[in-house]
Amino acid sequence: MDVLRRALGWLSLLYGLIFLSFALLHAGIAAGPVREPVIVPAAIVETLCAAATFAGAYGVLAERAWAWDGLIYSHAAALGGVLLGILSLALGAGPSSTLLSWYHSAMAAVLAAGLAGSFYVSRVRGQPAPTSPGSAGSRRPRRGGPR
Protein backbone atom coordinates (compact mmCIF):
# COMPACT_ATOMS: atom_id res chain seq x y z
CA MET A 1 0.00 0.00 0.00
CA ASP A 2 2.89 2.33 0.67
CA VAL A 3 4.03 2.05 -2.96
CA LEU A 4 0.53 2.89 -4.22
CA ARG A 5 0.28 5.78 -1.76
CA ARG A 6 3.57 7.29 -2.90
CA ALA A 7 2.73 6.72 -6.58
CA LEU A 8 -0.61 8.47 -6.16
CA GLY A 9 1.14 11.31 -4.33
CA TRP A 10 3.63 11.90 -7.13
CA LEU A 11 0.90 11.53 -9.75
CA SER A 12 -1.20 14.11 -7.87
CA LEU A 13 1.75 16.48 -8.04
CA LEU A 14 1.96 15.87 -11.79
CA TYR A 15 -1.80 16.43 -12.18
CA GLY A 16 -1.46 19.73 -10.34
CA LEU A 17 1.25 20.88 -12.72
CA ILE A 18 -0.86 19.90 -15.73
CA PHE A 19 -3.87 21.77 -14.32
CA LEU A 20 -1.71 24.79 -13.66
CA SER A 21 -0.35 24.69 -17.22
CA PHE A 22 -3.83 24.65 -18.70
CA ALA A 23 -4.97 27.38 -16.31
CA LEU A 24 -2.17 29.57 -17.69
CA LEU A 25 -3.14 28.66 -21.26
CA HIS A 26 -6.76 29.62 -20.57
CA ALA A 27 -5.60 32.86 -18.98
CA GLY A 28 -4.02 33.82 -22.31
CA ILE A 29 -0.38 32.91 -21.61
CA ALA A 30 1.01 30.88 -24.52
CA ALA A 31 3.45 28.03 -23.98
CA GLY A 32 5.59 28.24 -27.10
CA PRO A 33 3.47 27.31 -30.10
CA VAL A 34 0.61 26.03 -27.93
CA ARG A 35 -2.19 28.57 -27.59
CA GLU A 36 -5.70 28.22 -26.26
CA PRO A 37 -8.54 30.73 -26.29
CA VAL A 38 -8.96 32.84 -23.17
CA ILE A 39 -11.66 31.23 -21.01
CA VAL A 40 -11.65 32.84 -17.58
CA PRO A 41 -14.04 30.34 -15.89
CA ALA A 42 -11.88 27.46 -17.13
CA ALA A 43 -8.75 29.14 -15.77
CA ILE A 44 -10.43 29.53 -12.37
CA VAL A 45 -11.64 25.93 -12.22
CA GLU A 46 -8.25 24.59 -13.33
CA THR A 47 -6.49 26.69 -10.68
CA LEU A 48 -8.82 25.23 -8.03
CA CYS A 49 -8.19 21.71 -9.37
CA ALA A 50 -4.44 22.36 -9.20
CA ALA A 51 -4.75 23.55 -5.60
CA ALA A 52 -6.76 20.45 -4.66
CA THR A 53 -4.31 18.02 -6.24
CA PHE A 54 -1.33 19.86 -4.72
CA ALA A 55 -2.98 19.57 -1.30
CA GLY A 56 -3.55 15.84 -1.82
CA ALA A 57 0.04 15.37 -2.96
CA TYR A 58 1.33 17.29 0.05
CA GLY A 59 -0.66 15.12 2.44
CA VAL A 60 0.73 11.93 0.97
CA LEU A 61 4.34 12.97 0.42
CA ALA A 62 4.60 14.63 3.85
CA GLU A 63 3.00 11.51 5.40
CA ARG A 64 0.18 13.35 7.11
CA ALA A 65 -2.49 11.40 9.01
CA TRP A 66 -5.16 12.64 6.60
CA ALA A 67 -3.26 11.51 3.48
CA TRP A 68 -5.76 8.91 2.22
CA ASP A 69 -8.76 11.13 2.84
CA GLY A 70 -6.89 13.98 1.16
CA LEU A 71 -6.26 11.85 -1.91
CA ILE A 72 -9.91 10.86 -2.14
CA TYR A 73 -11.19 14.42 -1.74
CA SER A 74 -8.61 15.97 -4.07
CA HIS A 75 -9.19 13.40 -6.82
CA ALA A 76 -12.97 13.78 -6.47
CA ALA A 77 -12.80 17.58 -6.60
CA ALA A 78 -10.49 17.59 -9.61
CA LEU A 79 -12.61 14.99 -11.39
CA GLY A 80 -15.66 17.16 -10.75
CA GLY A 81 -13.86 20.13 -12.31
CA VAL A 82 -12.89 18.10 -15.37
CA LEU A 83 -16.43 16.78 -15.79
CA LEU A 84 -17.71 20.35 -15.54
CA GLY A 85 -15.32 21.28 -18.36
CA ILE A 86 -16.51 18.35 -20.48
CA LEU A 87 -20.13 19.35 -19.90
CA SER A 88 -19.54 22.99 -20.75
CA LEU A 89 -17.76 22.07 -23.98
CA ALA A 90 -20.54 19.64 -24.88
CA LEU A 91 -23.14 22.37 -24.36
CA GLY A 92 -21.13 24.77 -26.53
CA ALA A 93 -20.36 27.21 -23.72
CA GLY A 94 -16.87 27.90 -25.04
CA PRO A 95 -14.56 27.29 -27.96
CA SER A 96 -13.31 23.75 -28.32
CA SER A 97 -10.16 22.27 -29.77
CA THR A 98 -8.60 18.87 -30.25
CA LEU A 99 -6.14 19.59 -27.44
CA LEU A 100 -8.96 20.42 -25.02
CA SER A 101 -10.89 17.27 -25.93
CA TRP A 102 -7.79 15.14 -25.44
CA TYR A 103 -6.90 16.92 -22.20
CA HIS A 104 -10.35 16.50 -20.67
CA SER A 105 -10.58 12.83 -21.68
CA ALA A 106 -7.12 11.94 -20.40
CA MET A 107 -7.52 13.81 -17.11
CA ALA A 108 -10.95 12.27 -16.48
CA ALA A 109 -9.52 8.79 -17.01
CA VAL A 110 -6.45 9.21 -14.79
CA LEU A 111 -8.38 10.99 -12.04
CA ALA A 112 -11.07 8.28 -12.04
CA ALA A 113 -8.36 5.60 -11.81
CA GLY A 114 -6.63 7.47 -8.98
CA LEU A 115 -9.94 7.88 -7.15
CA ALA A 116 -10.66 4.17 -7.55
CA GLY A 117 -7.19 3.30 -6.23
CA SER A 118 -7.63 5.62 -3.26
CA PHE A 119 -11.02 4.13 -2.44
CA TYR A 120 -9.62 0.61 -2.76
CA VAL A 121 -6.73 1.22 -0.40
CA SER A 122 -8.85 3.13 2.10
CA ARG A 123 -11.21 0.14 2.16
CA VAL A 124 -8.45 -2.47 2.46
CA ARG A 125 -6.40 -0.66 5.10
CA GLY A 126 -9.32 -0.66 7.56
CA GLN A 127 -9.62 -4.45 7.58
CA PRO A 128 -7.70 -6.62 10.03
CA ALA A 129 -4.87 -8.74 8.69
CA PRO A 130 -5.95 -12.29 7.75
CA THR A 131 -5.04 -15.00 10.24
CA SER A 132 -3.78 -18.46 9.45
CA PRO A 133 -6.20 -21.40 9.97
CA GLY A 134 -4.40 -22.73 13.05
CA SER A 135 -3.98 -19.46 14.90
CA ALA A 136 -5.91 -18.44 17.98
CA GLY A 137 -7.71 -15.65 16.15
CA SER A 138 -9.30 -18.09 13.70
CA ARG A 139 -10.98 -20.39 16.24
CA ARG A 140 -14.73 -20.35 16.51
CA PRO A 141 -16.20 -19.22 19.80
CA ARG A 142 -17.59 -22.01 21.95
CA ARG A 143 -21.31 -22.56 22.03
CA GLY A 144 -23.19 -22.91 25.21
CA GLY A 145 -22.49 -21.33 28.53
CA PRO A 146 -19.36 -21.29 30.64
CA ARG A 147 -18.00 -24.69 31.69
mmCIF file of C-alpha atoms in Angstrom:
data_model
loop_
_atom_site.group_PDB
_atom_site.id
_atom_site.type_symbol
_atom_site.label_atom_id
_atom_site.label_comp_id
_atom_site.label_asym_id
_atom_site.label_seq_id
_atom_site.Cartn_x
_atom_site.Cartn_y
_atom_site.Cartn_z
ATOM 1 C CA MET A 1 0.000 0.000 0.000
ATOM 2 C CA ASP A 2 2.891 2.327 0.666
ATOM 3 C CA VAL A 3 4.026 2.050 -2.959
ATOM 4 C CA LEU A 4 0.527 2.895 -4.219
ATOM 5 C CA ARG A 5 0.277 5.783 -1.764
ATOM 6 C CA ARG A 6 3.571 7.290 -2.905
ATOM 7 C CA ALA A 7 2.734 6.722 -6.582
ATOM 8 C CA LEU A 8 -0.615 8.474 -6.160
ATOM 9 C CA GLY A 9 1.136 11.311 -4.332
ATOM 10 C CA TRP A 10 3.634 11.901 -7.128
ATOM 11 C CA LEU A 11 0.903 11.534 -9.752
ATOM 12 C CA SER A 12 -1.196 14.106 -7.875
ATOM 13 C CA LEU A 13 1.750 16.484 -8.039
ATOM 14 C CA LEU A 14 1.961 15.870 -11.787
ATOM 15 C CA TYR A 15 -1.798 16.429 -12.184
ATOM 16 C CA GLY A 16 -1.463 19.729 -10.345
ATOM 17 C CA LEU A 17 1.255 20.879 -12.721
ATOM 18 C CA ILE A 18 -0.861 19.904 -15.729
ATOM 19 C CA PHE A 19 -3.872 21.767 -14.319
ATOM 20 C CA LEU A 20 -1.709 24.795 -13.659
ATOM 21 C CA SER A 21 -0.346 24.691 -17.219
ATOM 22 C CA PHE A 22 -3.830 24.653 -18.698
ATOM 23 C CA ALA A 23 -4.967 27.385 -16.312
ATOM 24 C CA LEU A 24 -2.169 29.566 -17.688
ATOM 25 C CA LEU A 25 -3.142 28.663 -21.261
ATOM 26 C CA HIS A 26 -6.757 29.618 -20.568
ATOM 27 C CA ALA A 27 -5.604 32.861 -18.983
ATOM 28 C CA GLY A 28 -4.023 33.824 -22.305
ATOM 29 C CA ILE A 29 -0.382 32.906 -21.610
ATOM 30 C CA ALA A 30 1.009 30.877 -24.515
ATOM 31 C CA ALA A 31 3.447 28.035 -23.984
ATOM 32 C CA GLY A 32 5.595 28.243 -27.097
ATOM 33 C CA PRO A 33 3.473 27.312 -30.102
ATOM 34 C CA VAL A 34 0.609 26.031 -27.926
ATOM 35 C CA ARG A 35 -2.194 28.565 -27.593
ATOM 36 C CA GLU A 36 -5.698 28.224 -26.256
ATOM 37 C CA PRO A 37 -8.542 30.729 -26.295
ATOM 38 C CA VAL A 38 -8.961 32.840 -23.174
ATOM 39 C CA ILE A 39 -11.661 31.228 -21.013
ATOM 40 C CA VAL A 40 -11.649 32.841 -17.581
ATOM 41 C CA PRO A 41 -14.042 30.341 -15.889
ATOM 42 C CA ALA A 42 -11.877 27.462 -17.134
ATOM 43 C CA ALA A 43 -8.751 29.144 -15.765
ATOM 44 C CA ILE A 44 -10.427 29.532 -12.369
ATOM 45 C CA VAL A 45 -11.641 25.930 -12.220
ATOM 46 C CA GLU A 46 -8.251 24.590 -13.326
ATOM 47 C CA THR A 47 -6.494 26.688 -10.685
ATOM 48 C CA LEU A 48 -8.816 25.231 -8.026
ATOM 49 C CA CYS A 49 -8.188 21.711 -9.369
ATOM 50 C CA ALA A 50 -4.437 22.361 -9.198
ATOM 51 C CA ALA A 51 -4.751 23.550 -5.601
ATOM 52 C CA ALA A 52 -6.760 20.447 -4.663
ATOM 53 C CA THR A 53 -4.309 18.021 -6.245
ATOM 54 C CA PHE A 54 -1.327 19.863 -4.724
ATOM 55 C CA ALA A 55 -2.976 19.574 -1.297
ATOM 56 C CA GLY A 56 -3.549 15.840 -1.817
ATOM 57 C CA ALA A 57 0.041 15.370 -2.959
ATOM 58 C CA TYR A 58 1.334 17.292 0.047
ATOM 59 C CA GLY A 59 -0.661 15.124 2.444
ATOM 60 C CA VAL A 60 0.735 11.934 0.966
ATOM 61 C CA LEU A 61 4.335 12.970 0.416
ATOM 62 C CA ALA A 62 4.605 14.633 3.849
ATOM 63 C CA GLU A 63 3.005 11.508 5.396
ATOM 64 C CA ARG A 64 0.176 13.348 7.112
ATOM 65 C CA ALA A 65 -2.486 11.405 9.006
ATOM 66 C CA TRP A 66 -5.164 12.642 6.596
ATOM 67 C CA ALA A 67 -3.264 11.510 3.482
ATOM 68 C CA TRP A 68 -5.756 8.910 2.222
ATOM 69 C CA ASP A 69 -8.759 11.135 2.838
ATOM 70 C CA GLY A 70 -6.893 13.982 1.164
ATOM 71 C CA LEU A 71 -6.257 11.854 -1.912
ATOM 72 C CA ILE A 72 -9.906 10.855 -2.138
ATOM 73 C CA TYR A 73 -11.191 14.417 -1.742
ATOM 74 C CA SER A 74 -8.614 15.967 -4.068
ATOM 75 C CA HIS A 75 -9.194 13.401 -6.821
ATOM 76 C CA ALA A 76 -12.974 13.779 -6.471
ATOM 77 C CA ALA A 77 -12.799 17.581 -6.595
ATOM 78 C CA ALA A 78 -10.488 17.593 -9.609
ATOM 79 C CA LEU A 79 -12.608 14.986 -11.389
ATOM 80 C CA GLY A 80 -15.658 17.161 -10.751
ATOM 81 C CA GLY A 81 -13.858 20.130 -12.315
ATOM 82 C CA VAL A 82 -12.887 18.097 -15.374
ATOM 83 C CA LEU A 83 -16.430 16.781 -15.790
ATOM 84 C CA LEU A 84 -17.706 20.352 -15.541
ATOM 85 C CA GLY A 85 -15.317 21.283 -18.363
ATOM 86 C CA ILE A 86 -16.506 18.355 -20.481
ATOM 87 C CA LEU A 87 -20.131 19.347 -19.901
ATOM 88 C CA SER A 88 -19.536 22.995 -20.745
ATOM 89 C CA LEU A 89 -17.760 22.069 -23.984
ATOM 90 C CA ALA A 90 -20.536 19.635 -24.883
ATOM 91 C CA LEU A 91 -23.139 22.369 -24.360
ATOM 92 C CA GLY A 92 -21.133 24.772 -26.528
ATOM 93 C CA ALA A 93 -20.358 27.211 -23.719
ATOM 94 C CA GLY A 94 -16.873 27.903 -25.039
ATOM 95 C CA PRO A 95 -14.556 27.294 -27.961
ATOM 96 C CA SER A 96 -13.313 23.745 -28.316
ATOM 97 C CA SER A 97 -10.158 22.268 -29.774
ATOM 98 C CA THR A 98 -8.599 18.868 -30.253
ATOM 99 C CA LEU A 99 -6.137 19.592 -27.443
ATOM 100 C CA LEU A 100 -8.963 20.420 -25.017
ATOM 101 C CA SER A 101 -10.886 17.275 -25.929
ATOM 102 C CA TRP A 102 -7.795 15.137 -25.443
ATOM 103 C CA TYR A 103 -6.902 16.920 -22.195
ATOM 104 C CA HIS A 104 -10.353 16.495 -20.666
ATOM 105 C CA SER A 105 -10.579 12.834 -21.684
ATOM 106 C CA ALA A 106 -7.121 11.937 -20.400
ATOM 107 C CA MET A 107 -7.524 13.811 -17.109
ATOM 108 C CA ALA A 108 -10.954 12.266 -16.482
ATOM 109 C CA ALA A 109 -9.524 8.786 -17.012
ATOM 110 C CA VAL A 110 -6.454 9.208 -14.789
ATOM 111 C CA LEU A 111 -8.382 10.988 -12.038
ATOM 112 C CA ALA A 112 -11.072 8.281 -12.041
ATOM 113 C CA ALA A 113 -8.362 5.604 -11.815
ATOM 114 C CA GLY A 114 -6.632 7.471 -8.979
ATOM 115 C CA LEU A 115 -9.937 7.885 -7.151
ATOM 116 C CA ALA A 116 -10.662 4.172 -7.546
ATOM 117 C CA GLY A 117 -7.189 3.296 -6.235
ATOM 118 C CA SER A 118 -7.626 5.624 -3.262
ATOM 119 C CA PHE A 119 -11.024 4.131 -2.441
ATOM 120 C CA TYR A 120 -9.622 0.612 -2.763
ATOM 121 C CA VAL A 121 -6.728 1.220 -0.405
ATOM 122 C CA SER A 122 -8.852 3.129 2.097
ATOM 123 C CA ARG A 123 -11.208 0.140 2.163
ATOM 124 C CA VAL A 124 -8.454 -2.475 2.464
ATOM 125 C CA ARG A 125 -6.402 -0.665 5.104
ATOM 126 C CA GLY A 126 -9.319 -0.656 7.556
ATOM 127 C CA GLN A 127 -9.623 -4.450 7.581
ATOM 128 C CA PRO A 128 -7.697 -6.620 10.035
ATOM 129 C CA ALA A 129 -4.871 -8.744 8.687
ATOM 130 C CA PRO A 130 -5.947 -12.290 7.753
ATOM 131 C CA THR A 131 -5.044 -15.000 10.243
ATOM 132 C CA SER A 132 -3.780 -18.463 9.451
ATOM 133 C CA PRO A 133 -6.200 -21.401 9.968
ATOM 134 C CA GLY A 134 -4.403 -22.734 13.047
ATOM 135 C CA SER A 135 -3.979 -19.463 14.901
ATOM 136 C CA ALA A 136 -5.909 -18.437 17.979
ATOM 137 C CA GLY A 137 -7.715 -15.653 16.151
ATOM 138 C CA SER A 138 -9.305 -18.092 13.699
ATOM 139 C CA ARG A 139 -10.983 -20.385 16.237
ATOM 140 C CA ARG A 140 -14.730 -20.348 16.512
ATOM 141 C CA PRO A 141 -16.204 -19.220 19.799
ATOM 142 C CA ARG A 142 -17.586 -22.008 21.949
ATOM 143 C CA ARG A 143 -21.307 -22.563 22.030
ATOM 144 C CA GLY A 144 -23.192 -22.912 25.212
ATOM 145 C CA GLY A 145 -22.487 -21.326 28.534
ATOM 146 C CA PRO A 146 -19.362 -21.291 30.639
ATOM 147 C CA ARG A 147 -17.996 -24.688 31.692
#
